[in-house]
Short mmCIF file of C-alpha atoms and ligand atoms in Angstrom, two decimals:
data_model
loop_
_atom_site.label_atom_id
_atom_site.label_comp_id
_atom_site.label_asym_id
_atom_site.label_seq_id
_atom_site.Cartn_x
_atom_site.Cartn_y
_atom_site.Cartn_z
CA MET A 2 109.30 141.18 111.13
CA GLY A 3 106.79 138.62 110.68
CA ALA A 4 107.42 135.07 109.73
CA MET A 5 107.09 134.29 106.19
CA ARG A 6 106.72 130.86 104.24
CA ILE A 7 109.59 129.31 102.77
CA HIS A 8 107.87 127.25 99.87
CA ALA A 9 111.09 124.59 99.65
CA ALA A 10 110.12 122.92 103.16
CA TRP A 11 106.71 121.72 101.30
CA ARG A 12 108.57 119.74 98.69
CA TRP A 13 105.97 117.10 98.92
CA ALA A 14 103.08 119.61 97.60
CA LEU A 15 105.14 121.14 94.97
CA GLY A 16 106.35 118.51 92.94
CA VAL A 17 107.65 115.37 94.63
CA ALA A 18 105.21 113.58 92.47
CA THR A 19 107.08 114.46 89.74
CA ALA A 20 110.33 113.04 91.24
CA ALA A 21 108.77 109.93 92.29
CA ALA A 22 107.81 109.24 88.76
CA ALA A 23 111.78 110.08 87.61
CA ALA A 24 112.76 107.60 90.27
CA SER A 25 110.53 105.18 89.13
CA GLY A 26 111.44 105.17 85.51
CA GLY A 27 108.06 106.07 84.80
CA THR A 28 106.57 102.56 85.62
CA GLY A 29 103.12 103.12 87.41
CA CYS A 30 103.92 106.92 88.41
CA ALA A 31 103.85 107.82 85.32
CA LYS A 32 100.87 109.94 85.75
CA ALA A 33 102.14 111.68 88.34
CA PRO A 34 102.64 115.03 86.96
CA GLU A 35 99.08 115.32 85.71
CA TYR A 36 98.59 115.16 89.66
CA ALA A 37 101.05 117.43 90.95
CA HIS A 38 100.03 120.63 92.44
CA PRO A 39 100.87 123.84 90.83
CA GLY A 40 102.46 125.86 93.57
CA GLY A 41 100.26 127.76 95.85
CA THR A 42 97.52 128.81 93.39
CA GLY A 43 94.67 126.64 95.41
CA GLY A 44 93.79 124.49 92.22
CA SER A 45 95.18 121.65 90.17
CA ALA A 46 96.20 121.91 86.80
CA SER A 47 94.84 118.54 85.94
CA VAL A 48 91.23 119.89 87.03
CA ALA A 49 88.77 121.41 84.56
CA GLY A 50 85.75 123.37 85.88
CA ALA A 51 82.79 122.19 87.29
CA GLY A 52 80.99 120.03 85.09
CA GLY A 53 84.02 118.86 83.23
CA THR A 54 86.29 116.32 83.48
CA SER A 55 89.61 116.08 85.07
CA GLY A 56 92.87 115.72 82.99
CA ARG A 57 92.66 111.83 83.93
CA GLY A 58 89.39 111.77 81.96
CA LEU A 59 87.39 111.38 85.20
CA PRO A 60 84.50 113.88 86.23
CA SER A 61 85.75 116.98 88.05
CA VAL A 62 83.90 116.14 91.21
CA ALA A 63 85.63 115.63 94.87
CA LEU A 64 87.59 118.44 94.18
CA THR A 65 87.87 118.64 98.01
CA PRO A 66 87.90 115.27 100.12
CA PRO A 67 84.37 114.09 100.08
CA MET A 68 82.22 114.18 103.20
CA GLY A 69 79.20 112.12 103.99
CA TRP A 70 78.15 108.93 106.39
CA ASN A 71 78.51 105.40 105.23
CA SER A 72 76.63 102.64 106.73
CA TRP A 73 79.28 99.76 107.38
CA ASN A 74 80.98 100.75 110.61
CA LYS A 75 78.03 100.97 112.49
CA PHE A 76 75.38 98.81 110.79
CA GLN A 77 76.94 96.11 108.62
CA GLY A 78 74.60 93.53 107.12
CA GLY A 79 71.77 95.26 109.24
CA VAL A 80 71.46 98.17 107.18
CA SER A 81 67.78 98.91 105.34
CA ASP A 82 66.17 101.37 103.46
CA SER A 83 64.36 102.62 106.43
CA ILE A 84 67.74 103.09 108.58
CA VAL A 85 68.95 105.15 105.15
CA ARG A 86 66.22 107.31 105.18
CA GLN A 87 66.37 108.03 108.93
CA ILE A 88 69.85 109.11 108.53
CA ALA A 89 69.23 111.08 106.01
CA ASP A 90 66.49 113.02 107.67
CA ALA A 91 69.35 113.01 110.70
CA LEU A 92 71.72 114.47 108.34
CA VAL A 93 69.95 117.31 107.78
CA THR A 94 68.18 118.04 111.22
CA THR A 95 71.16 117.68 113.06
CA GLY A 96 73.20 120.32 110.75
CA MET A 97 75.35 117.88 109.58
CA SER A 98 74.75 118.43 106.01
CA ALA A 99 74.96 122.27 106.51
CA ALA A 100 78.22 121.21 107.69
CA GLY A 101 79.37 119.55 104.54
CA TYR A 102 78.40 116.00 104.89
CA THR A 103 76.69 115.27 101.38
CA TYR A 104 77.01 111.75 100.71
CA VAL A 105 74.66 109.05 101.97
CA ILE A 106 76.42 105.79 101.09
CA ILE A 107 75.18 102.04 101.41
CA ASP A 108 77.89 99.86 102.06
CA ASP A 109 77.71 95.73 101.47
CA THR A 110 74.91 93.79 101.68
CA TRP A 111 72.22 95.39 99.44
CA GLN A 112 72.50 93.59 96.67
CA SER A 113 70.63 90.01 96.26
CA SER A 114 70.80 88.71 92.81
CA ARG A 115 71.03 89.20 89.26
CA GLY A 116 67.89 89.04 86.93
CA PRO A 117 68.01 87.02 83.96
CA ASP A 118 68.86 90.02 82.16
CA GLY A 119 72.35 90.35 84.18
CA VAL A 120 70.85 93.36 85.98
CA ILE A 121 71.39 93.76 89.81
CA VAL A 122 68.25 92.91 91.97
CA SER A 123 68.41 94.57 95.39
CA ASP A 124 67.43 92.71 98.52
CA PRO A 125 63.94 92.92 98.38
CA ALA A 126 63.10 92.96 102.22
CA ARG A 127 65.66 95.33 102.72
CA PHE A 128 66.01 97.25 99.93
CA PRO A 129 62.47 97.26 97.93
CA ASP A 130 63.16 100.22 95.62
CA MET A 131 66.61 101.73 95.13
CA LYS A 132 65.56 104.01 92.69
CA ALA A 133 62.87 105.50 95.09
CA LEU A 134 65.17 105.83 98.16
CA ALA A 135 67.92 107.54 95.77
CA ASP A 136 65.24 110.03 94.95
CA TYR A 137 64.36 110.44 98.71
CA VAL A 138 67.78 111.46 99.66
CA HIS A 139 68.24 113.66 96.45
CA ALA A 140 64.96 115.69 97.85
CA LYS A 141 66.57 116.45 100.70
CA GLY A 142 69.87 117.95 98.97
CA LEU A 143 72.00 114.97 99.66
CA LYS A 144 73.93 112.59 97.32
CA PHE A 145 73.50 108.86 97.08
CA GLY A 146 76.24 106.22 97.02
CA LEU A 147 76.40 102.76 96.50
CA TYR A 148 79.12 99.87 97.23
CA SER A 149 80.23 96.95 95.04
CA ASP A 150 83.23 94.77 94.18
CA ARG A 151 85.43 94.28 91.36
CA GLY A 152 85.28 90.31 92.11
CA ILE A 153 82.41 87.69 91.48
CA SER A 154 81.21 88.10 94.92
CA THR A 155 81.52 91.06 97.68
CA CYS A 156 83.47 91.08 100.56
CA GLY A 157 79.89 90.29 102.58
CA GLY A 158 78.94 87.23 99.48
CA ARG A 159 76.88 88.80 97.49
CA PRO A 160 76.95 89.41 93.69
CA GLY A 161 79.92 91.17 92.47
CA SER A 162 80.18 93.47 89.61
CA PHE A 163 83.15 91.38 87.67
CA GLY A 164 82.14 91.12 84.02
CA HIS A 165 78.81 93.30 84.63
CA GLU A 166 80.66 96.73 84.79
CA VAL A 167 78.62 98.42 82.33
CA VAL A 168 75.37 97.21 83.36
CA ASP A 169 75.82 97.88 86.77
CA ALA A 170 77.40 101.50 86.02
CA ASN A 171 74.05 101.98 83.84
CA THR A 172 71.90 100.64 86.76
CA TYR A 173 73.55 102.91 89.20
CA SER A 174 73.03 105.83 86.67
CA ALA A 175 69.65 104.96 86.34
CA TRP A 176 69.16 105.15 90.07
CA GLY A 177 70.63 108.51 90.37
CA VAL A 178 73.75 107.01 92.11
CA ASP A 179 76.58 109.59 92.74
CA TYR A 180 79.18 107.68 94.37
CA LEU A 181 80.65 104.26 94.43
CA LYS A 182 83.04 102.41 96.67
CA TYR A 183 84.57 99.45 94.91
CA ASP A 184 85.72 96.36 96.87
CA ASN A 185 88.23 93.96 96.18
CA CYS A 186 87.13 90.72 97.54
CA ASN A 187 87.02 87.50 95.55
CA PRO A 188 88.64 88.37 92.29
CA ALA A 189 87.51 86.17 89.33
CA PRO A 190 89.57 83.14 88.25
CA THR A 191 89.59 84.95 84.94
CA SER A 192 90.68 88.29 86.34
CA ALA A 193 93.12 89.99 84.33
CA GLY A 194 94.37 91.58 87.40
CA ALA A 195 93.10 94.57 90.02
CA GLU A 196 94.18 97.18 87.89
CA GLN A 197 92.42 96.19 84.90
CA ASP A 198 89.04 95.47 86.77
CA TYR A 199 89.04 98.92 88.32
CA ARG A 200 89.77 100.53 85.05
CA ALA A 201 86.85 98.59 83.44
CA MET A 202 84.31 100.05 86.01
CA GLY A 203 86.03 103.36 86.12
CA GLN A 204 85.39 103.60 82.33
CA ALA A 205 81.78 102.34 82.57
CA LEU A 206 80.92 104.95 85.26
CA VAL A 207 82.77 107.60 82.97
CA ALA A 208 80.54 106.22 80.05
CA THR A 209 77.40 106.90 81.72
CA GLY A 210 78.03 110.54 81.54
CA ARG A 211 76.58 110.90 84.95
CA PRO A 212 79.51 112.60 87.43
CA ILE A 213 79.97 109.62 89.84
CA VAL A 214 82.85 109.75 92.58
CA PHE A 215 84.71 106.56 91.96
CA SER A 216 86.05 105.24 95.44
CA ILE A 217 88.37 102.44 95.33
CA SER A 218 88.71 100.14 98.32
CA ALA A 219 91.85 97.92 97.89
CA TRP A 220 93.12 98.32 101.07
CA TRP A 221 96.72 99.22 99.87
CA PHE A 222 98.09 102.28 97.77
CA PHE A 223 98.61 100.70 94.24
CA PRO A 224 100.48 103.40 91.80
CA TRP A 225 97.97 103.51 89.08
CA GLU A 226 95.10 104.31 91.34
CA PRO A 227 95.44 108.10 91.09
CA ALA A 228 94.95 107.87 87.24
CA VAL A 229 91.78 105.66 87.69
CA ALA A 230 90.03 107.07 90.66
CA HIS A 231 88.66 110.08 92.67
CA LEU A 232 89.92 108.37 95.99
CA TRP A 233 91.62 105.28 97.26
CA ARG A 234 91.76 102.88 100.23
CA THR A 235 95.67 102.99 101.69
CA THR A 236 94.74 100.75 104.84
CA THR A 237 92.99 97.80 105.90
CA ASP A 238 89.80 98.27 107.55
CA ILE A 239 89.47 100.81 110.28
CA GLU A 240 88.40 99.78 113.54
CA ASP A 241 86.77 101.26 116.85
CA ASN A 242 89.93 101.49 118.73
CA TRP A 243 93.03 103.96 119.28
CA THR A 244 95.89 101.40 117.73
CA SER A 245 93.70 101.01 115.16
CA VAL A 246 93.76 104.54 114.23
CA MET A 247 97.24 105.10 115.02
CA SER A 248 98.37 102.43 112.46
CA LEU A 249 96.10 104.07 110.02
CA LEU A 250 97.53 107.08 110.45
CA ASP A 251 101.13 106.04 110.07
CA ARG A 252 100.25 104.14 106.84
CA ASN A 253 98.21 106.53 105.21
CA GLY A 254 100.63 109.48 106.36
CA GLY A 255 103.18 107.36 104.69
CA ASP A 256 105.45 107.43 107.86
CA THR A 257 108.61 105.31 106.24
CA THR A 258 110.16 104.59 109.49
CA ARG A 259 107.08 102.75 110.44
CA TYR A 260 105.66 101.35 107.10
CA GLN A 261 107.42 100.82 103.86
CA SER A 262 106.59 99.66 100.51
CA CYS A 263 106.65 96.04 99.65
CA THR A 264 107.85 94.58 96.39
CA THR A 265 106.20 91.06 97.20
CA CYS A 266 102.55 92.32 97.50
CA PRO A 267 99.81 91.76 98.66
CA ALA A 268 101.07 88.36 100.12
CA ALA A 269 103.45 90.21 102.52
CA SER A 270 101.29 93.26 103.13
CA ALA A 271 99.44 92.17 105.92
CA GLY A 272 102.26 93.59 108.60
CA LYS A 273 104.17 96.45 107.26
CA CYS A 274 103.66 97.60 103.52
CA VAL A 275 101.79 101.02 102.36
CA VAL A 276 102.77 100.57 98.61
CA CYS A 277 101.49 97.63 96.59
CA ASP A 278 103.78 97.53 93.39
CA ALA A 279 106.28 94.49 92.74
CA THR A 280 107.68 96.48 89.42
CA LEU A 281 109.05 99.83 91.98
CA PRO A 282 111.77 99.42 94.12
CA GLU A 283 111.46 101.12 97.75
CA ALA A 284 113.76 103.97 97.00
CA ALA A 285 110.52 105.32 94.64
CA TYR A 286 108.85 106.08 97.48
CA PRO A 287 111.19 108.37 99.79
CA ALA A 288 109.49 110.15 102.59
CA PRO A 289 106.92 111.85 102.44
CA GLY A 290 105.48 108.73 101.41
CA LEU A 291 101.97 108.90 99.97
CA ALA A 292 100.96 112.47 100.79
CA VAL A 293 102.25 113.06 96.74
CA TYR A 294 99.43 111.63 95.49
CA ALA A 295 96.74 113.80 97.30
CA GLY A 296 95.15 116.72 95.85
CA PRO A 297 91.80 118.00 94.18
CA GLY A 298 90.23 115.55 92.69
CA HIS A 299 92.41 112.90 94.03
CA TRP A 300 92.48 111.63 97.54
CA ASN A 301 94.11 109.04 99.72
CA ASP A 302 91.48 107.27 101.77
CA PRO A 303 92.68 105.86 104.78
CA ASP A 304 89.21 104.57 106.02
CA MET A 305 85.64 106.16 107.28
CA LEU A 306 85.52 107.73 110.75
CA GLU A 307 84.83 105.61 114.19
CA VAL A 308 83.85 108.92 115.68
CA GLY A 309 80.82 108.24 118.42
CA ASN A 310 80.55 104.27 117.89
CA GLY A 311 81.47 104.16 121.55
CA GLY A 312 85.25 102.37 121.46
CA MET A 313 87.12 105.41 122.13
CA SER A 314 87.05 108.44 124.48
CA ASP A 315 85.97 112.01 123.02
CA VAL A 316 89.49 113.01 123.51
CA GLU A 317 90.61 110.26 121.17
CA TYR A 318 87.62 110.84 118.79
CA ARG A 319 88.90 114.47 118.59
CA ALA A 320 92.36 113.05 117.74
CA HIS A 321 90.86 110.76 115.04
CA PHE A 322 88.87 113.39 113.42
CA SER A 323 91.62 116.19 113.77
CA LEU A 324 94.43 113.72 112.16
CA TRP A 325 91.84 112.91 109.24
CA ALA A 326 91.43 116.60 108.24
CA ILE A 327 95.25 117.02 108.54
CA MET A 328 95.54 114.34 106.34
CA ALA A 329 92.88 115.80 103.82
CA ALA A 330 90.90 112.45 104.11
CA PRO A 331 87.41 111.78 103.26
CA LEU A 332 85.37 112.68 106.13
CA ILE A 333 82.92 109.76 106.17
CA ALA A 334 80.94 109.50 109.31
CA GLY A 335 80.55 105.91 110.51
CA ASN A 336 78.05 106.25 113.49
CA ASP A 337 74.45 106.29 114.17
CA LEU A 338 73.22 109.77 113.69
CA ARG A 339 69.98 108.94 114.92
CA SER A 340 71.31 108.89 118.38
CA MET A 341 74.88 110.36 118.78
CA THR A 342 75.47 112.51 121.73
CA PRO A 343 76.01 116.34 121.81
CA ALA A 344 80.13 115.63 122.31
CA THR A 345 79.87 113.66 119.11
CA LEU A 346 77.78 115.95 116.89
CA GLU A 347 80.24 118.79 118.11
CA ILE A 348 83.29 116.83 116.92
CA LEU A 349 81.92 116.36 113.58
CA THR A 350 80.56 119.12 112.89
CA ASN A 351 83.55 121.52 114.28
CA PRO A 352 83.97 124.14 111.29
CA GLU A 353 87.23 125.10 111.87
CA ILE A 354 88.60 121.64 111.79
CA ILE A 355 86.42 120.88 108.67
CA ALA A 356 88.02 124.08 106.95
CA VAL A 357 91.15 122.65 107.27
CA ASP A 358 90.17 118.94 105.69
CA GLN A 359 88.46 121.27 103.15
CA ASP A 360 91.06 123.59 102.59
CA ALA A 361 91.20 124.38 98.56
CA LEU A 362 94.65 123.71 98.18
CA GLY A 363 94.06 120.20 99.09
CA VAL A 364 97.50 119.37 100.24
CA GLN A 365 97.94 116.32 102.67
CA GLY A 366 99.55 117.02 106.06
CA GLN A 367 102.81 115.27 107.36
CA PRO A 368 104.67 114.57 110.08
CA VAL A 369 107.39 117.65 110.49
CA GLY A 370 108.97 116.80 113.65
CA PRO A 371 111.47 114.06 114.88
CA GLY A 372 109.13 112.59 117.55
CA THR A 373 107.61 109.35 117.43
CA SER A 374 105.18 109.76 120.43
CA LEU A 375 105.13 113.27 120.59
CA GLU A 376 104.19 114.18 116.93
CA ILE A 377 103.79 117.37 114.93
CA TRP A 378 101.84 117.29 112.05
CA ALA A 379 101.08 119.97 109.60
CA ARG A 380 99.82 120.94 106.30
CA PRO A 381 99.92 124.43 104.65
CA LEU A 382 96.62 125.88 103.83
CA SER A 383 95.39 128.56 101.20
CA GLY A 384 96.29 131.79 102.27
CA ASN A 385 99.75 133.50 102.93
CA ALA A 386 101.90 131.62 105.19
CA THR A 387 99.13 129.95 106.76
CA TYR A 388 99.44 126.41 108.51
CA ALA A 389 97.18 123.75 110.46
CA VAL A 390 99.23 122.01 112.84
CA ALA A 391 98.02 119.10 114.96
CA LEU A 392 100.27 118.15 118.03
CA LEU A 393 99.79 114.78 118.65
CA ASN A 394 100.44 112.77 122.23
CA ARG A 395 100.87 109.07 121.92
CA THR A 396 101.73 108.46 125.26
CA ALA A 397 100.19 107.59 128.40
CA ALA A 398 100.71 110.78 130.03
CA PRO A 399 99.85 114.50 129.35
CA ALA A 400 102.72 116.33 127.80
CA ASP A 401 103.90 119.57 126.40
CA ILE A 402 104.52 119.53 122.69
CA THR A 403 106.42 122.56 120.96
CA VAL A 404 106.23 123.41 117.18
CA THR A 405 108.63 125.70 115.55
CA TRP A 406 107.96 128.15 112.87
CA ALA A 407 111.36 126.79 110.96
CA SER A 408 109.84 122.96 111.05
CA LEU A 409 106.99 124.37 109.14
CA GLY A 410 109.14 126.33 106.92
CA LEU A 411 108.49 129.70 108.12
CA THR A 412 111.25 132.08 108.62
CA ALA A 413 112.06 133.01 112.17
CA GLY A 414 109.51 135.86 113.39
CA SER A 415 106.19 136.23 114.74
CA ALA A 416 102.88 134.23 113.75
CA ARG A 417 99.73 134.24 115.20
CA VAL A 418 98.23 130.95 116.94
CA ARG A 419 94.31 129.79 116.96
CA ASP A 420 93.24 126.95 118.82
CA LEU A 421 90.97 125.29 116.49
CA TRP A 422 88.93 123.07 119.24
CA ALA A 423 89.02 125.99 121.53
CA ARG A 424 88.04 128.22 118.89
CA GLN A 425 89.98 130.75 120.33
CA ASP A 426 92.98 133.15 119.04
CA LEU A 427 96.02 132.69 121.36
CA GLY A 428 98.09 135.71 120.18
CA SER A 429 101.34 136.38 118.48
CA PHE A 430 104.38 133.91 119.23
CA ALA A 431 107.94 134.28 118.16
CA GLY A 432 109.83 131.32 116.69
CA GLN A 433 107.46 128.70 118.12
CA PHE A 434 104.82 127.73 120.40
CA THR A 435 104.11 125.39 123.38
CA ALA A 436 100.76 123.48 123.47
CA THR A 437 100.75 122.57 127.62
CA GLN A 438 99.74 119.60 128.76
CA VAL A 439 98.26 117.85 125.60
CA PRO A 440 96.22 114.77 127.11
CA SER A 441 97.47 110.88 126.29
CA HIS A 442 95.83 110.47 123.18
CA GLY A 443 94.92 113.91 122.47
CA VAL A 444 95.70 116.32 119.74
CA THR A 445 95.87 120.12 120.02
CA MET A 446 94.97 121.55 116.57
CA LEU A 447 96.01 125.18 115.78
CA LYS A 448 95.96 127.07 112.74
CA ILE A 449 99.32 129.35 112.50
CA GLU A 450 99.71 132.47 110.17
CA GLY A 451 102.75 134.27 109.27
CA ASP A 452 102.27 138.06 110.33
C1 LIG B 23 86.02 95.37 103.20
C2 LIG B 23 85.87 96.80 103.27
C3 LIG B 23 84.84 97.39 104.16
C4 LIG B 23 83.54 96.96 103.95
C5 LIG B 23 83.56 95.80 103.87
C6 LIG B 23 82.16 95.30 103.66
O1 LIG B 23 86.16 94.68 104.41
O2 LIG B 23 87.22 97.22 103.33
O3 LIG B 23 85.04 98.89 104.14
O4 LIG B 23 83.10 97.85 102.57
O5 LIG B 23 84.52 94.91 102.88
O6 LIG B 23 81.57 93.73 103.26
#
């Protein structure tokens, strides 16, 4: 008898958002039912067809986690028009665009000043003609993204959008912007708060009529974000090292044994907090934490990828990429695509790992085992009794890791196992599967299908 899915085990995908809203007394989470999943249908009740709007009034884009490239992790303030054109070329010639990477996003420091009419002016030396650059990116079959900030200046000290939301949204639309990352530095003294500032830009973008992905970069989860944007940063900035990747995994994964919500945020948030909401008791965020907020058109964002930037081994980069896929995270490459190694390209373009990330069901994975050093992360995929499983070894030595069908919510029986990095079917197994000698800081990534 083959293993079959028991739906109850996947409660976070099937209505925990509604429970969280009830627990909160409606404050902040009142929108939750709008973005709860209908169980197992592969779509969201809140999302209209292509070209329509989501139930939140946002354009129906980012129905799977956005994929693309962003300039910050590699180039910071050194990004330029010519680099962006070469990156767009490389996205096509390397096969990355064919693998799904679509958005080319210029992060901070492209701006220089505002004209007398209030219109933002791009840095004349590094970005002489933003419209021409967007046209170049579009001609490659790619989409174009920019960065701004809800404050008076960006984190890099360039002009922010506070008080200029409408004129900026209109400028972006005229240039052909498809994606806006919106940061959280230097709030205006007259700001009514982060939520109001983010809503102002969100509404201005919607009012342009152009379907623009709205990506909040506010570094912690705020319960109003899913009503306002397509994705939102849940963590502080990623760094190109293993400690950072594990910290972001725990925060975005909502591992409430390591990270809690804070009622005195953001001041107290630097160390441990995931959720910033002074009005909500911690009990409003039971495990599995932030995963309940993810789904088609609305994603938790543990920050961009560091794969290929040199600070980690390929084993660690494979783990980083696997875990972002298990978490249904945006896959925004942050390396120099013009000069990456074959190993980096192979990691970034593995079709079976990408397929996990982009699965239409859109359920964010969670830890399903008790371990905190040998961890089992899993997410249900579309299809019958199908799961992606990441077996993560956080220790310093190779180790065997066993996933049981019961921990996935499968009945006892047999299930087929495929290794997604080896791209190999391993056979049919009864009750459980053991990956032998998972390397230190490595992940074995599996697809498991009940027979
Ligand atoms: C913040 C963001 C980063 C990046 C920089 C740019 O730190 O979190 O992702 O955009 O600002 O200055």
